[in-house]
């Protein structure tokens, strides 16, 4: 089926907007993606079906939690339905856990092509709206959208639908405005379920932000280890596994402190890059404006005189006239001017006191670093004196033949021992 073709279950009737506002939380996306990943890796045959929990206040619906569901085959027509007993028990468990604020069943999720829901999705949706919630929504995840690379454009590979009932003509299509305009007295067809796409927005709570940050940092530290190739014999397989184990280095795993530092530095680098890009955009826009918009009143008069002279010369020589300037958006100019007026607020009022304070902090840091170097040098000198004393003592216990040098080593050893004793004594 082509991508630009709509499914027969997607409503094509131009009806007024229902006004439903969907607020999607990232925890639902994590649960859906985890369920689809495990379902794919385990190569399960049954369809992917799950429930959506949230709150419904008037026309506002929040999708906050999700869980996977068991499905069974219908006894009469073989349609896929929810396991009624299992689903009721699991739903009640979630309601008992999430009592403040109270959550209810607001919809369900599954996978579908980008064209829209398919006929096998209708029995489950009818079961939910008849037994639990008349305004339940359907969150359809599109795996083909990810494979096609459409998710790189910044759009989530999912669509949220609401169900509506429309009359169906003899041809099986929902009656639109063009079908009923010429035949007013024609009998109405039966009502059938259709799906209409709903707009949604993504909202994040404080707890979800912490969880998503933890998942993002853990995903950046993930390591892919390939399994060794199968060989004949136990010795060959054991030998082939040894090089694979060596490829995994403990240094590749970062500590939580390193991960937090990398995340913080990456966020700051991205912020600086974004700021530089925005400044360059403003600069390129201002360079296209006439000089009169970028100068003072005195220079404005001079520019006007120069412009008059240039206009006169251009009238005399039409061939040398330049292209007209682009249209000017005064709202953008006012925003840029307001931003420029707010820049002095970032500079301290007392610049001299701020400079002295910065210099004092810099001096404190340098002093601490110098004190650390002095402590390190003292430790090295003490270690050297200890080693020199050990060598001198050994020379004294085992003197070499020849008096001059042995006496020299004896004096050196005695001097080293005295220095060690003086360094070990506490300061008075």
Tab-separated table of C-alpha atoms in Angstrom:
chain	number	residue	atom	x	y	z
A	1	UNK	CA	0.000	0.000	0.000
A	2	UNK	CA	1.539	3.383	-0.869
A	3	UNK	CA	2.453	5.647	1.949
A	4	UNK	CA	0.362	8.517	0.703
A	5	UNK	CA	-2.792	6.377	0.576
A	6	UNK	CA	-5.071	6.507	3.584
A	7	UNK	CA	-6.544	3.482	5.284
A	8	UNK	CA	-10.231	2.755	4.772
A	9	UNK	CA	-10.722	3.065	8.548
A	10	UNK	CA	-9.413	6.639	8.695
A	11	UNK	CA	-12.233	9.137	8.546
A	12	UNK	CA	-12.371	11.312	5.433
A	13	UNK	CA	-15.539	13.119	6.478
A	14	UNK	CA	-15.074	16.849	7.093
A	15	UNK	CA	-16.660	17.084	10.494
A	16	UNK	CA	-16.013	19.734	13.176
A	17	UNK	CA	-13.111	19.207	15.552
A	18	UNK	CA	-13.976	17.301	18.735
A	19	UNK	CA	-11.712	19.536	20.820
A	20	UNK	CA	-9.831	16.715	22.570
A	21	UNK	CA	-6.437	17.793	23.878
A	22	UNK	CA	-3.969	14.921	24.331
A	23	UNK	CA	-0.987	15.373	26.675
A	24	UNK	CA	1.534	12.561	26.185
A	25	UNK	CA	4.128	11.775	28.875
A	26	UNK	CA	7.571	10.287	28.062
A	27	UNK	CA	7.022	7.362	30.432
A	28	UNK	CA	4.415	6.026	28.027
A	29	UNK	CA	6.897	6.222	25.157
A	30	UNK	CA	9.521	4.324	27.166
A	31	UNK	CA	7.022	1.591	28.079
A	32	UNK	CA	5.761	1.207	24.503
A	33	UNK	CA	9.260	1.076	23.016
A	34	UNK	CA	10.394	-1.440	25.653
A	35	UNK	CA	7.383	-3.685	24.982
A	36	UNK	CA	7.935	-3.566	21.207
A	37	UNK	CA	11.660	-4.318	21.601
A	38	UNK	CA	11.096	-7.349	23.842
A	39	UNK	CA	8.267	-8.571	21.616
A	40	UNK	CA	10.542	-8.385	18.546
A	41	UNK	CA	13.577	-10.035	20.180
A	42	UNK	CA	11.460	-12.906	21.515
A	43	UNK	CA	9.840	-13.365	18.069
A	44	UNK	CA	6.349	-13.588	19.472
A	45	UNK	CA	3.476	-14.079	17.060
A	46	UNK	CA	0.598	-12.385	18.898
A	47	UNK	CA	-0.108	-8.711	18.181
A	48	UNK	CA	1.310	-5.944	20.347
A	49	UNK	CA	-1.449	-4.593	22.597
A	50	UNK	CA	-1.245	-2.466	25.734
A	51	UNK	CA	-3.377	-0.201	27.908
A	52	UNK	CA	-2.959	3.522	28.537
A	53	UNK	CA	-3.674	5.050	31.934
A	54	UNK	CA	-4.145	8.730	32.650
A	55	UNK	CA	-6.581	11.414	33.667
A	56	UNK	CA	-9.509	12.907	31.799
A	57	UNK	CA	-10.701	16.356	32.766
A	58	UNK	CA	-13.356	17.468	30.314
A	59	UNK	CA	-11.731	17.521	26.884
A	60	UNK	CA	-8.182	17.233	28.271
A	61	UNK	CA	-6.720	13.717	28.368
A	62	UNK	CA	-3.309	12.875	29.809
A	63	UNK	CA	-1.457	9.664	28.909
A	64	UNK	CA	0.782	8.994	31.926
A	65	UNK	CA	1.300	5.229	32.311
A	66	UNK	CA	1.069	2.131	30.124
A	67	UNK	CA	1.281	-1.632	30.505
A	68	UNK	CA	1.156	-4.575	28.113
A	69	UNK	CA	-1.913	-6.785	27.875
A	70	UNK	CA	-2.707	-10.409	27.168
A	71	UNK	CA	-4.904	-11.177	24.169
A	72	UNK	CA	-7.059	-14.175	23.231
A	73	UNK	CA	-8.837	-15.336	20.116
A	74	UNK	CA	-12.569	-14.789	19.941
A	75	UNK	CA	-14.767	-17.884	20.092
A	76	UNK	CA	-17.121	-16.942	17.246
A	77	UNK	CA	-15.259	-14.889	14.632
A	78	UNK	CA	-11.660	-15.510	15.754
A	79	UNK	CA	-10.992	-11.799	16.365
A	80	UNK	CA	-8.219	-10.757	18.744
A	81	UNK	CA	-9.641	-9.484	22.072
A	82	UNK	CA	-8.353	-8.649	25.514
A	83	UNK	CA	-8.258	-11.380	28.149
A	84	UNK	CA	-11.169	-10.075	30.194
A	85	UNK	CA	-10.352	-11.553	33.628
A	86	UNK	CA	-6.639	-10.873	33.412
A	87	UNK	CA	-7.182	-7.325	32.166
A	88	UNK	CA	-9.648	-6.432	34.921
A	89	UNK	CA	-7.302	-7.691	37.640
A	90	UNK	CA	-4.292	-5.852	36.222
A	91	UNK	CA	-6.264	-2.650	35.724
A	92	UNK	CA	-7.502	-2.764	39.318
A	93	UNK	CA	-3.931	-3.273	40.559
A	94	UNK	CA	-2.767	-0.164	38.736
A	95	UNK	CA	-5.708	1.820	40.088
A	96	UNK	CA	-4.866	0.699	43.631
A	97	UNK	CA	-1.265	1.858	43.210
A	98	UNK	CA	-2.049	5.176	41.534
A	99	UNK	CA	-4.697	6.636	43.814
A	100	UNK	CA	-3.313	10.160	44.174
A	101	UNK	CA	-3.955	11.429	41.600
A	102	UNK	CA	-6.442	8.770	40.551
A	103	UNK	CA	-5.760	7.248	37.128
A	104	UNK	CA	-8.222	5.545	34.827
A	105	UNK	CA	-8.168	3.706	31.530
A	106	UNK	CA	-8.070	6.353	28.781
A	107	UNK	CA	-7.006	4.274	25.777
A	108	UNK	CA	-4.746	1.565	24.397
A	109	UNK	CA	-1.712	1.248	22.132
A	110	UNK	CA	-0.653	-1.044	19.300
A	111	UNK	CA	1.399	-1.022	16.102
A	112	UNK	CA	0.040	-0.089	12.703
A	113	UNK	CA	1.301	1.134	9.327
A	114	UNK	CA	1.607	4.826	8.616
A	115	UNK	CA	-1.661	4.738	6.652
A	116	UNK	CA	-3.716	4.167	9.800
A	117	UNK	CA	-5.442	1.440	11.841
A	118	UNK	CA	-6.361	-1.896	10.297
A	119	UNK	CA	-9.535	-4.044	10.619
A	120	UNK	CA	-8.006	-6.309	13.305
A	121	UNK	CA	-7.749	-3.289	15.609
A	122	UNK	CA	-11.483	-2.593	15.602
A	123	UNK	CA	-12.666	-5.461	17.925
A	124	UNK	CA	-10.263	-4.473	20.725
A	125	UNK	CA	-11.232	-0.813	20.450
A	126	UNK	CA	-14.930	-1.688	20.528
A	127	UNK	CA	-14.363	-3.875	23.578
A	128	UNK	CA	-12.641	-1.018	25.435
A	129	UNK	CA	-15.189	1.679	24.579
A	130	UNK	CA	-18.134	-0.622	25.427
A	131	UNK	CA	-16.803	-1.963	28.732
A	132	UNK	CA	-14.477	0.715	30.128
A	133	UNK	CA	-14.363	4.158	28.482
A	134	UNK	CA	-16.535	5.553	25.704
A	135	UNK	CA	-13.932	8.160	24.735
A	136	UNK	CA	-10.895	5.846	24.691
A	137	UNK	CA	-8.128	6.864	22.285
A	138	UNK	CA	-5.800	4.698	20.214
A	139	UNK	CA	-2.032	5.292	20.170
A	140	UNK	CA	-0.673	3.702	16.994
A	141	UNK	CA	3.095	3.209	16.833
A	142	UNK	CA	4.619	3.025	13.323
A	143	UNK	CA	7.692	0.749	13.104
A	144	UNK	CA	7.851	1.250	9.339
A	145	UNK	CA	8.226	4.963	9.954
A	146	UNK	CA	11.482	4.290	11.845
A	147	UNK	CA	12.796	1.945	9.155
A	148	UNK	CA	12.032	4.544	6.504
A	149	UNK	CA	14.071	7.151	8.409
A	150	UNK	CA	11.169	9.556	8.837
A	151	UNK	CA	11.807	9.815	12.584
A	152	UNK	CA	15.023	11.736	11.893
A	153	UNK	CA	12.919	14.765	10.983
A	154	UNK	CA	12.050	15.280	14.673
A	155	UNK	CA	8.518	13.824	14.522
A	156	UNK	CA	7.646	10.939	16.797
A	157	UNK	CA	6.746	7.733	14.895
A	158	UNK	CA	3.253	7.526	16.332
A	159	UNK	CA	-0.270	8.798	15.790
A	160	UNK	CA	-3.138	9.181	18.255
A	161	UNK	CA	-6.689	8.531	17.023
A	162	UNK	CA	-10.195	8.949	18.382
A	163	UNK	CA	-13.116	6.833	17.208
A	164	UNK	CA	-16.206	8.207	15.492
A	165	UNK	CA	-19.236	6.578	13.886
A	166	UNK	CA	-20.090	7.527	10.294
A	167	UNK	CA	-22.683	6.399	7.803
A	168	UNK	CA	-21.389	4.112	5.053
A	169	UNK	CA	-22.837	4.053	1.548
A	170	UNK	CA	-23.307	1.153	-0.809
A	171	UNK	CA	-19.745	1.368	-2.028
A	172	UNK	CA	-18.439	0.940	1.484
A	173	UNK	CA	-17.023	4.467	1.802
A	174	UNK	CA	-18.126	7.022	4.323
A	175	UNK	CA	-20.482	9.556	2.897
A	176	UNK	CA	-18.819	12.916	2.372
A	177	UNK	CA	-20.286	16.211	1.407
A	178	UNK	CA	-19.960	15.495	-2.287
A	179	UNK	CA	-21.778	12.145	-2.055
A	180	UNK	CA	-24.898	13.476	-0.332
A	181	UNK	CA	-25.297	16.787	-2.130
A	182	UNK	CA	-26.861	15.332	-5.275
A	183	UNK	CA	-29.074	12.701	-3.611
A	184	UNK	CA	-30.933	14.282	-0.713
A	185	UNK	CA	-33.645	11.639	-0.348
A	186	UNK	CA	-31.263	8.666	-0.446
A	187	UNK	CA	-31.538	6.360	2.571
A	188	UNK	CA	-28.771	6.537	5.127
A	189	UNK	CA	-26.366	3.612	5.348
A	190	UNK	CA	-25.305	1.746	8.486
A	191	UNK	CA	-23.012	3.324	11.038
A	192	UNK	CA	-19.459	2.037	11.135
A	193	UNK	CA	-16.463	2.944	13.245
A	194	UNK	CA	-13.848	5.258	11.799
A	195	UNK	CA	-10.685	6.773	13.308
A	196	UNK	CA	-9.797	10.452	13.297
A	197	UNK	CA	-6.283	11.741	14.016
A	198	UNK	CA	-5.830	13.933	17.089
A	199	UNK	CA	-3.135	16.508	17.826
A	200	UNK	CA	-1.006	15.904	20.914
A	201	UNK	CA	1.693	17.558	22.964
A	202	UNK	CA	4.486	16.038	25.070
A	203	UNK	CA	4.610	16.954	28.765
A	204	UNK	CA	7.232	15.926	31.316
A	205	UNK	CA	7.002	15.838	35.107
A	206	UNK	CA	9.860	16.216	37.561
A	207	UNK	CA	10.038	12.501	38.350
A	208	UNK	CA	9.986	11.637	34.653
A	209	UNK	CA	12.822	14.075	33.958
A	210	UNK	CA	15.004	12.261	36.524
A	211	UNK	CA	14.151	8.868	35.055
A	212	UNK	CA	14.730	9.958	31.457
A	213	UNK	CA	18.058	11.529	32.396
A	214	UNK	CA	19.129	8.264	34.049
A	215	UNK	CA	18.086	6.228	30.995
A	216	UNK	CA	19.887	8.616	28.642
A	217	UNK	CA	23.114	8.445	30.645
A	218	UNK	CA	22.880	4.660	30.892
A	219	UNK	CA	22.296	4.334	27.168
A	220	UNK	CA	25.379	6.433	26.424
A	221	UNK	CA	27.491	3.966	28.449
A	222	UNK	CA	26.105	0.833	26.779
A	223	UNK	CA	28.620	-1.585	25.271
A	224	UNK	CA	27.899	-3.951	22.405
A	225	UNK	CA	29.660	-7.312	22.759
A	226	UNK	CA	29.468	-9.652	19.790
A	227	UNK	CA	29.099	-13.364	20.468
A	228	UNK	CA	32.035	-15.553	19.335
A	229	UNK	CA	31.632	-17.612	16.198
A	230	UNK	CA	30.765	-21.286	16.612
A	231	UNK	CA	33.641	-23.691	15.949
A	232	UNK	CA	34.083	-27.435	16.130
A	233	UNK	CA	35.527	-28.718	19.364
A	234	UNK	CA	35.579	-27.292	22.840
A	235	UNK	CA	39.202	-26.165	22.602
A	236	UNK	CA	38.620	-24.042	19.540
A	237	UNK	CA	35.546	-22.420	21.049
A	238	UNK	CA	37.378	-21.657	24.292
A	239	UNK	CA	40.322	-20.187	22.415
A	240	UNK	CA	38.059	-18.092	20.242
A	241	UNK	CA	36.345	-16.660	23.311
A	242	UNK	CA	39.567	-15.419	24.905
A	243	UNK	CA	40.318	-12.636	22.373
A	244	UNK	CA	36.691	-11.526	22.572
A	245	UNK	CA	36.963	-11.151	26.337
A	246	UNK	CA	40.090	-9.053	25.955
A	247	UNK	CA	38.330	-6.599	23.700
A	248	UNK	CA	36.071	-5.496	26.581
A	249	UNK	CA	38.162	-3.127	28.637
A	250	UNK	CA	37.192	-2.018	32.107
A	251	UNK	CA	38.304	1.505	31.231
A	252	UNK	CA	35.414	1.765	28.743
A	253	UNK	CA	32.912	1.794	31.614
A	254	UNK	CA	32.563	5.254	33.089
A	255	UNK	CA	31.893	6.003	36.709
A	256	UNK	CA	28.711	7.900	37.672
A	257	UNK	CA	30.793	11.008	38.387
A	258	UNK	CA	32.383	10.872	34.925
A	259	UNK	CA	29.005	10.354	33.272
A	260	UNK	CA	27.554	13.324	35.131
A	261	UNK	CA	30.530	15.484	34.173
A	262	UNK	CA	30.298	14.467	30.513
A	263	UNK	CA	26.567	15.165	30.471
A	264	UNK	CA	27.051	18.593	32.036
A	265	UNK	CA	29.876	19.541	29.660
A	266	UNK	CA	27.911	18.298	26.652
A	267	UNK	CA	24.867	20.348	27.653
A	268	UNK	CA	27.017	23.472	28.083
A	269	UNK	CA	28.775	22.919	24.767
A	270	UNK	CA	25.445	22.522	22.980
A	271	UNK	CA	24.149	25.692	24.656
A	272	UNK	CA	27.216	27.646	23.526
A	273	UNK	CA	26.863	26.317	19.979
A	274	UNK	CA	23.190	27.269	19.915
A	275	UNK	CA	23.965	30.750	21.252
A	276	UNK	CA	26.674	31.230	18.617
A	277	UNK	CA	24.279	30.101	15.879
A	278	UNK	CA	21.568	32.519	17.020
A	279	UNK	CA	24.034	35.418	17.240
A	280	UNK	CA	25.296	34.699	13.730
A	281	UNK	CA	21.694	34.595	12.502
A	282	UNK	CA	20.946	38.001	14.042
A	283	UNK	CA	24.189	39.388	12.663
A	284	UNK	CA	23.444	38.154	9.139
A	285	UNK	CA	19.950	39.670	9.358
A	286	UNK	CA	21.245	43.045	10.524
A	287	UNK	CA	23.819	43.196	7.744
A	288	UNK	CA	21.018	43.104	5.169
A	289	UNK	CA	19.358	46.236	6.598
A	290	UNK	CA	20.005	49.753	5.312
A	291	UNK	CA	22.692	51.711	7.202
A	292	UNK	CA	20.096	54.128	8.573
A	293	UNK	CA	18.696	51.401	10.843
A	294	UNK	CA	22.092	50.699	12.388
A	295	UNK	CA	23.364	54.237	13.078
A	296	UNK	CA	22.603	57.204	15.347
A	297	UNK	CA	20.567	60.307	14.533
A	298	UNK	CA	23.581	62.387	13.403
A	299	UNK	CA	24.875	59.650	11.179
A	300	UNK	CA	21.309	59.103	10.002
A	301	UNK	CA	21.209	62.653	8.587
A	302	UNK	CA	24.567	62.141	6.929
A	303	UNK	CA	23.370	58.861	5.495
A	304	UNK	CA	20.256	60.569	4.191
A	305	UNK	CA	22.386	63.159	2.417
A	306	UNK	CA	24.567	60.429	0.993
A	307	UNK	CA	21.491	58.473	-0.051
A	308	UNK	CA	20.095	61.559	-1.813
A	309	UNK	CA	23.361	61.972	-3.671
A	310	UNK	CA	23.420	58.300	-4.532
A	311	UNK	CA	19.810	58.474	-5.712
A	312	UNK	CA	20.604	61.405	-7.963
A	313	UNK	CA	23.585	59.588	-9.423
A	314	UNK	CA	21.508	56.434	-9.903
A	315	UNK	CA	18.860	58.466	-11.740
A	316	UNK	CA	21.549	59.789	-14.026
A	317	UNK	CA	23.040	56.329	-14.474
A	318	UNK	CA	20.237	53.770	-14.179
A	319	UNK	CA	22.544	50.922	-15.110
A	320	UNK	CA	24.567	51.315	-11.891
A	321	UNK	CA	21.556	51.144	-9.535
A	322	UNK	CA	21.530	48.233	-7.069
A	323	UNK	CA	18.662	45.899	-6.228
A	324	UNK	CA	16.036	47.206	-3.764
A	325	UNK	CA	16.595	46.312	-0.083
A	326	UNK	CA	14.588	43.453	1.397
A	327	UNK	CA	11.378	44.202	3.348
A	328	UNK	CA	11.947	45.266	6.958
A	329	UNK	CA	10.133	43.614	9.858
A	330	UNK	CA	9.910	46.211	12.639
A	331	UNK	CA	8.743	43.653	15.218
A	332	UNK	CA	12.004	41.738	14.806
A	333	UNK	CA	13.977	44.972	15.106
A	334	UNK	CA	12.150	45.878	18.321
A	335	UNK	CA	12.921	42.439	19.755
A	336	UNK	CA	16.604	42.799	18.869
A	337	UNK	CA	16.719	46.258	20.430
A	338	UNK	CA	15.050	44.986	23.615
A	339	UNK	CA	17.604	42.177	23.785
A	340	UNK	CA	20.442	44.668	23.355
A	341	UNK	CA	19.026	46.828	26.167
A	342	UNK	CA	18.917	43.812	28.493
A	343	UNK	CA	22.587	42.968	27.963
A	344	UNK	CA	23.858	45.582	30.496
A	345	UNK	CA	21.847	43.774	33.182
A	346	UNK	CA	24.280	40.867	32.894
A	347	UNK	CA	27.236	43.147	33.686
A	348	UNK	CA	27.723	43.989	37.409
A	349	UNK	CA	26.924	47.533	38.448
A	350	UNK	CA	30.234	47.986	40.301
A	351	UNK	CA	32.782	46.709	37.804
A	352	UNK	CA	35.805	47.584	39.977
A	353	UNK	CA	34.516	45.633	42.995
A	354	UNK	CA	33.662	42.688	40.751
A	355	UNK	CA	37.178	42.727	39.300
A	356	UNK	CA	38.720	42.799	42.804
A	357	UNK	CA	36.500	39.921	43.917
A	358	UNK	CA	37.407	37.866	40.858
A	359	UNK	CA	41.096	38.574	41.429
A	360	UNK	CA	40.788	37.533	45.092
A	361	UNK	CA	39.141	34.250	44.139
A	362	UNK	CA	41.810	33.622	41.518
A	363	UNK	CA	44.525	34.334	44.094
A	364	UNK	CA	42.925	31.931	46.585
A	365	UNK	CA	42.844	29.174	43.980
A	366	UNK	CA	46.469	29.812	43.020
A	367	UNK	CA	47.498	29.833	46.687
A	368	UNK	CA	45.818	26.489	47.319
A	369	UNK	CA	47.522	25.027	44.263
A	370	UNK	CA	50.919	26.386	45.415
A	371	UNK	CA	50.371	24.968	48.913
A	372	UNK	CA	49.661	21.583	47.362
A	373	UNK	CA	52.883	21.742	45.368
A	374	UNK	CA	54.867	22.658	48.507
A	375	UNK	CA	53.316	19.739	50.406
A	376	UNK	CA	54.154	17.406	47.564
A	377	UNK	CA	57.757	18.693	47.429
A	378	UNK	CA	58.184	18.247	51.208
A	379	UNK	CA	56.913	14.682	50.942
A	380	UNK	CA	59.368	13.929	48.149
A	381	UNK	CA	62.272	15.403	50.128
A	382	UNK	CA	61.372	13.322	53.148
A	383	UNK	CA	61.197	10.188	51.038
A	384	UNK	CA	64.570	10.971	49.505
A	385	UNK	CA	66.124	11.525	52.960
A	386	UNK	CA	64.708	8.209	54.166
A	387	UNK	CA	66.123	6.319	51.227
A	388	UNK	CA	69.477	8.093	51.574
A	389	UNK	CA	69.600	7.134	55.247
A	390	UNK	CA	68.898	3.479	54.415
A	391	UNK	CA	71.675	3.416	51.851
A	392	UNK	CA	74.095	5.126	54.243
A	393	UNK	CA	73.289	2.678	57.039
A	394	UNK	CA	73.911	-0.252	54.725
A	395	UNK	CA	77.256	1.220	53.704
A	396	UNK	CA	78.203	1.669	57.364
A	397	UNK	CA	77.356	-1.932	58.281
A	398	UNK	CA	79.230	-3.320	55.278
A	399	UNK	CA	82.158	-0.973	54.647
A	400	UNK	CA	84.250	-1.355	51.531
A	401	UNK	CA	88.024	-1.671	51.635
A	402	UNK	CA	89.580	1.779	51.501
A	403	UNK	CA	89.252	4.173	54.361
A	404	UNK	CA	88.457	7.436	52.612
A	405	UNK	CA	85.299	6.424	50.883
A	406	UNK	CA	84.005	4.282	53.761
A	407	UNK	CA	84.400	7.211	56.113
A	408	UNK	CA	82.556	9.394	53.579
A	409	UNK	CA	79.640	6.919	53.386
A	410	UNK	CA	79.584	6.646	57.172
A	411	UNK	CA	79.308	10.412	57.541
A	412	UNK	CA	76.589	10.531	54.883
A	413	UNK	CA	74.591	7.794	56.582
A	414	UNK	CA	74.872	9.473	59.952
A	415	UNK	CA	73.745	12.765	58.399
A	416	UNK	CA	70.738	11.055	56.780
A	417	UNK	CA	69.708	9.422	60.048
A	418	UNK	CA	69.911	12.735	61.891
A	419	UNK	CA	67.763	14.372	59.228
A	420	UNK	CA	65.161	11.623	59.491
A	421	UNK	CA	65.059	11.922	63.280
A	422	UNK	CA	64.646	15.687	63.070
A	423	UNK	CA	61.821	15.367	60.500
A	424	UNK	CA	59.997	12.754	62.583
A	425	UNK	CA	59.961	14.982	65.647
A	426	UNK	CA	56.765	17.060	66.109
A	427	UNK	CA	56.958	20.798	65.598
A	428	UNK	CA	57.481	22.771	68.782
